Amino acid sequence: MNPTQVTFEFGAVQWIPIIMIAIGSIFLDMEYQNRTILILLYKNTKRWQIYWAKLTVVWLYSFVLTLIATLFTVILKSLLVKTPWTALISNHQTQLFLLTGNIIGILIYSLFIITLSFMLIMLLKINAAVIGVGLALGFLGAGVSVALMRAFTSLIPILRWNPLNMIFVTQQLTNPSYATVSHLNSLEIIGGNLIYAIIFVILGYHLFKKRRI
């Protein structure tokens, strides 16, 4: 046990997005599998309200998971890691400040991954495929993004905005030195995640509106 593990909430930065990938696609796909989408549309003909409500519920679920992870981290830290919250860990930042950055990064990336999952389930219509794409993004996305930017250095100003690069928000808000890898500063990577989330919401809702029941 060490302060770094506390900062990253003992791996919550990895497992919360993985859970949200599965929940995000299943939550909407089951409405079509069980035909309960008909009941929702009968009660409310405004499809955008249904789509937005489901997005909100799943994102709130990620918020609850993050809260649980934080409480779990605080408990374990008090029992096993004696470094005080005000101790400087890296880049002259306190452990509490770094933990806060990690929490914000998880919530922002969860929004990105949830909106992506909703869009993909509307596009692919196969839950297993959506989970597979999401897991590939989570485990390989950052590496692929870095490889692309190293292979085509002249295109970095463009490639740094690719969606695979957005995953670095979970590390960069805790460790600003990751900016040398993502080639985006903290505000840019936060903005990139939010912009992609908006794009995924628009595309996902368009697919949802056009999908046959």
Short mmCIF file of C-alpha atoms in Angstrom, two decimals:
data_model
loop_
_atom_site.label_atom_id
_atom_site.label_comp_id
_atom_site.label_asym_id
_atom_site.label_seq_id
_atom_site.Cartn_x
_atom_site.Cartn_y
_atom_site.Cartn_z
CA MET A 1 0.00 0.00 0.00
CA ASN A 2 1.37 3.42 -0.96
CA PRO A 3 0.13 6.98 -1.66
CA THR A 4 -0.01 6.34 -5.42
CA GLN A 5 -2.53 3.54 -4.93
CA VAL A 6 -4.60 5.86 -2.76
CA THR A 7 -4.49 8.57 -5.42
CA PHE A 8 -5.87 6.19 -8.05
CA GLU A 9 -8.39 4.72 -5.60
CA PHE A 10 -6.86 1.23 -5.76
CA GLY A 11 -7.66 0.74 -9.45
CA ALA A 12 -11.10 2.38 -9.55
CA VAL A 13 -9.90 4.44 -12.50
CA GLN A 14 -9.80 1.18 -14.51
CA TRP A 15 -12.75 -0.83 -13.21
CA ILE A 16 -15.41 1.88 -13.04
CA PRO A 17 -15.23 2.65 -16.81
CA ILE A 18 -15.30 -1.10 -17.54
CA ILE A 19 -18.48 -1.49 -15.48
CA MET A 20 -20.04 1.53 -17.19
CA ILE A 21 -19.26 0.10 -20.63
CA ALA A 22 -21.34 -2.97 -19.81
CA ILE A 23 -24.10 -1.15 -17.93
CA GLY A 24 -24.41 1.57 -20.57
CA SER A 25 -25.09 -0.86 -23.40
CA ILE A 26 -27.15 -3.42 -21.45
CA PHE A 27 -29.37 -0.75 -19.88
CA LEU A 28 -30.69 0.35 -23.27
CA ASP A 29 -30.42 -2.91 -25.19
CA MET A 30 -32.63 -4.81 -22.73
CA GLU A 31 -35.50 -2.43 -23.48
CA TYR A 32 -35.51 -3.76 -27.04
CA GLN A 33 -34.88 -7.38 -26.11
CA ASN A 34 -37.80 -7.44 -23.67
CA ARG A 35 -39.94 -5.12 -25.81
CA THR A 36 -40.40 -2.79 -22.83
CA ILE A 37 -39.40 0.09 -25.09
CA LEU A 38 -42.99 -0.03 -26.36
CA ILE A 39 -44.28 0.78 -22.87
CA LEU A 40 -41.84 3.68 -22.53
CA LEU A 41 -42.88 5.13 -25.89
CA TYR A 42 -46.56 4.67 -25.03
CA LYS A 43 -46.13 6.60 -21.78
CA ASN A 44 -43.92 9.27 -23.32
CA THR A 45 -43.83 9.88 -27.07
CA LYS A 46 -40.88 12.26 -26.80
CA ARG A 47 -37.98 9.96 -27.52
CA TRP A 48 -35.33 12.50 -26.57
CA GLN A 49 -36.66 12.53 -23.00
CA ILE A 50 -36.39 8.73 -22.79
CA TYR A 51 -32.86 8.75 -24.21
CA TRP A 52 -31.72 11.61 -21.98
CA ALA A 53 -33.29 10.05 -18.87
CA LYS A 54 -31.46 6.78 -19.45
CA LEU A 55 -28.16 8.58 -20.01
CA THR A 56 -28.67 10.51 -16.78
CA VAL A 57 -29.51 7.42 -14.74
CA VAL A 58 -26.45 5.51 -15.96
CA TRP A 59 -24.13 8.48 -15.37
CA LEU A 60 -25.55 8.86 -11.85
CA TYR A 61 -24.73 5.19 -11.34
CA SER A 62 -21.10 5.97 -12.24
CA PHE A 63 -21.25 8.83 -9.72
CA VAL A 64 -22.43 6.40 -7.01
CA LEU A 65 -19.68 3.92 -7.89
CA THR A 66 -17.09 6.69 -7.70
CA LEU A 67 -18.46 7.78 -4.32
CA ILE A 68 -18.26 4.20 -3.02
CA ALA A 69 -14.70 3.85 -4.34
CA THR A 70 -13.73 7.10 -2.63
CA LEU A 71 -15.19 6.04 0.72
CA PHE A 72 -13.47 2.66 0.37
CA THR A 73 -10.20 4.44 -0.40
CA VAL A 74 -10.50 6.72 2.63
CA ILE A 75 -11.12 3.74 4.89
CA LEU A 76 -8.21 1.71 3.53
CA LYS A 77 -5.95 4.74 3.62
CA SER A 78 -6.72 5.40 7.28
CA LEU A 79 -5.94 1.77 8.12
CA LEU A 80 -2.98 0.97 5.91
CA VAL A 81 -1.35 4.16 4.58
CA LYS A 82 -0.06 6.58 7.18
CA THR A 83 0.97 9.34 4.78
CA PRO A 84 -1.11 12.44 5.67
CA TRP A 85 -3.52 13.92 3.14
CA THR A 86 -1.50 17.13 3.09
CA ALA A 87 1.73 15.34 2.18
CA LEU A 88 3.30 16.37 -1.15
CA ILE A 89 3.28 13.31 -3.42
CA SER A 90 4.28 14.47 -6.92
CA ASN A 91 4.64 17.75 -8.78
CA HIS A 92 4.44 19.52 -5.41
CA GLN A 93 0.78 18.54 -5.05
CA THR A 94 -0.89 17.09 -1.97
CA GLN A 95 -2.34 13.62 -1.82
CA LEU A 96 -5.83 15.06 -1.31
CA PHE A 97 -5.50 17.32 -4.37
CA LEU A 98 -4.35 14.41 -6.54
CA LEU A 99 -7.20 12.20 -5.30
CA THR A 100 -9.69 14.96 -6.16
CA GLY A 101 -8.22 15.22 -9.67
CA ASN A 102 -8.60 11.47 -10.09
CA ILE A 103 -12.25 11.59 -9.04
CA ILE A 104 -13.01 14.37 -11.51
CA GLY A 105 -11.19 12.44 -14.25
CA ILE A 106 -13.24 9.29 -13.59
CA LEU A 107 -16.54 11.18 -13.74
CA ILE A 108 -15.60 12.98 -16.97
CA TYR A 109 -14.35 9.82 -18.66
CA SER A 110 -17.43 7.91 -17.46
CA LEU A 111 -19.59 10.44 -19.28
CA PHE A 112 -17.49 9.92 -22.41
CA ILE A 113 -17.70 6.12 -22.23
CA ILE A 114 -21.42 6.01 -21.37
CA THR A 115 -22.43 8.23 -24.28
CA LEU A 116 -20.18 6.14 -26.53
CA SER A 117 -21.80 2.91 -25.30
CA PHE A 118 -25.29 4.26 -25.96
CA MET A 119 -24.32 5.31 -29.47
CA LEU A 120 -22.64 1.98 -30.23
CA ILE A 121 -25.58 -0.13 -29.03
CA MET A 122 -27.85 1.88 -31.33
CA LEU A 123 -25.39 1.42 -34.19
CA LEU A 124 -24.27 -2.20 -33.74
CA LYS A 125 -27.37 -3.53 -31.92
CA ILE A 126 -25.25 -6.32 -30.42
CA ASN A 127 -24.43 -5.94 -26.75
CA ALA A 128 -21.39 -8.24 -26.79
CA ALA A 129 -19.86 -6.25 -29.65
CA VAL A 130 -20.34 -2.98 -27.77
CA ILE A 131 -18.67 -4.39 -24.65
CA GLY A 132 -15.82 -5.73 -26.78
CA VAL A 133 -15.26 -2.36 -28.45
CA GLY A 134 -15.43 -0.62 -25.08
CA LEU A 135 -12.92 -2.97 -23.48
CA ALA A 136 -10.58 -2.62 -26.46
CA LEU A 137 -10.82 1.13 -26.10
CA GLY A 138 -10.11 0.96 -22.38
CA PHE A 139 -7.11 -1.37 -22.60
CA LEU A 140 -5.64 -0.54 -26.01
CA GLY A 141 -6.96 2.91 -26.90
CA ALA A 142 -4.27 4.96 -25.20
CA GLY A 143 -1.49 2.79 -26.66
CA VAL A 144 -2.91 3.03 -30.17
CA SER A 145 -3.24 6.80 -29.84
CA VAL A 146 0.37 7.18 -28.69
CA ALA A 147 1.59 4.89 -31.48
CA LEU A 148 -0.24 6.96 -34.10
CA MET A 149 1.24 10.22 -32.84
CA ARG A 150 4.74 8.74 -32.75
CA ALA A 151 4.37 7.34 -36.27
CA PHE A 152 3.00 10.56 -37.74
CA THR A 153 4.63 13.33 -35.73
CA SER A 154 3.79 15.97 -38.32
CA LEU A 155 0.09 15.26 -37.75
CA ILE A 156 0.19 15.53 -33.94
CA PRO A 157 -1.77 18.84 -33.93
CA ILE A 158 -4.64 16.90 -35.52
CA LEU A 159 -4.13 13.40 -34.10
CA ARG A 160 -4.01 14.62 -30.50
CA TRP A 161 -7.76 15.26 -30.77
CA ASN A 162 -8.60 11.68 -31.72
CA PRO A 163 -11.15 10.02 -29.39
CA LEU A 164 -8.68 7.35 -28.27
CA ASN A 165 -6.54 10.08 -26.73
CA MET A 166 -9.35 11.17 -24.41
CA ILE A 167 -8.69 8.25 -22.06
CA PHE A 168 -5.66 10.12 -20.69
CA VAL A 169 -7.99 12.39 -18.73
CA THR A 170 -8.06 9.75 -15.98
CA GLN A 171 -4.29 10.03 -15.51
CA GLN A 172 -3.54 13.58 -16.54
CA LEU A 173 -5.67 15.35 -13.95
CA THR A 174 -3.70 13.47 -11.33
CA ASN A 175 -0.32 13.65 -13.05
CA PRO A 176 0.02 16.70 -15.36
CA SER A 177 3.20 15.24 -16.85
CA TYR A 178 0.96 13.04 -19.02
CA ALA A 179 0.44 16.16 -21.12
CA THR A 180 3.72 15.27 -22.85
CA VAL A 181 2.09 11.98 -23.92
CA SER A 182 -1.39 13.19 -24.83
CA HIS A 183 -0.12 16.52 -26.23
CA LEU A 184 -3.15 18.18 -24.62
CA ASN A 185 -3.20 20.28 -21.48
CA SER A 186 -5.73 19.56 -18.73
CA LEU A 187 -8.36 22.01 -19.96
CA GLU A 188 -8.04 20.76 -23.53
CA ILE A 189 -8.44 17.10 -22.59
CA ILE A 190 -11.44 17.90 -20.38
CA GLY A 191 -12.97 19.91 -23.20
CA GLY A 192 -12.23 17.13 -25.68
CA ASN A 193 -14.04 14.55 -23.54
CA LEU A 194 -17.08 16.80 -23.14
CA ILE A 195 -17.20 17.66 -26.85
CA TYR A 196 -17.02 14.00 -27.84
CA ALA A 197 -19.72 13.20 -25.27
CA ILE A 198 -21.99 15.78 -26.92
CA ILE A 199 -21.23 14.35 -30.37
CA PHE A 200 -22.00 10.81 -29.17
CA VAL A 201 -25.27 11.98 -27.59
CA ILE A 202 -26.38 13.65 -30.81
CA LEU A 203 -25.45 10.65 -32.98
CA GLY A 204 -26.83 8.16 -30.50
CA TYR A 205 -30.15 9.94 -30.20
CA HIS A 206 -30.44 10.21 -33.98
CA LEU A 207 -29.94 6.43 -34.25
CA PHE A 208 -32.36 5.86 -31.36
CA LYS A 209 -35.01 8.00 -33.05
CA LYS A 210 -34.64 6.15 -36.36
CA ARG A 211 -34.42 2.63 -34.93
CA ARG A 212 -37.36 0.38 -35.64
CA ILE A 213 -39.07 -1.32 -32.72
#
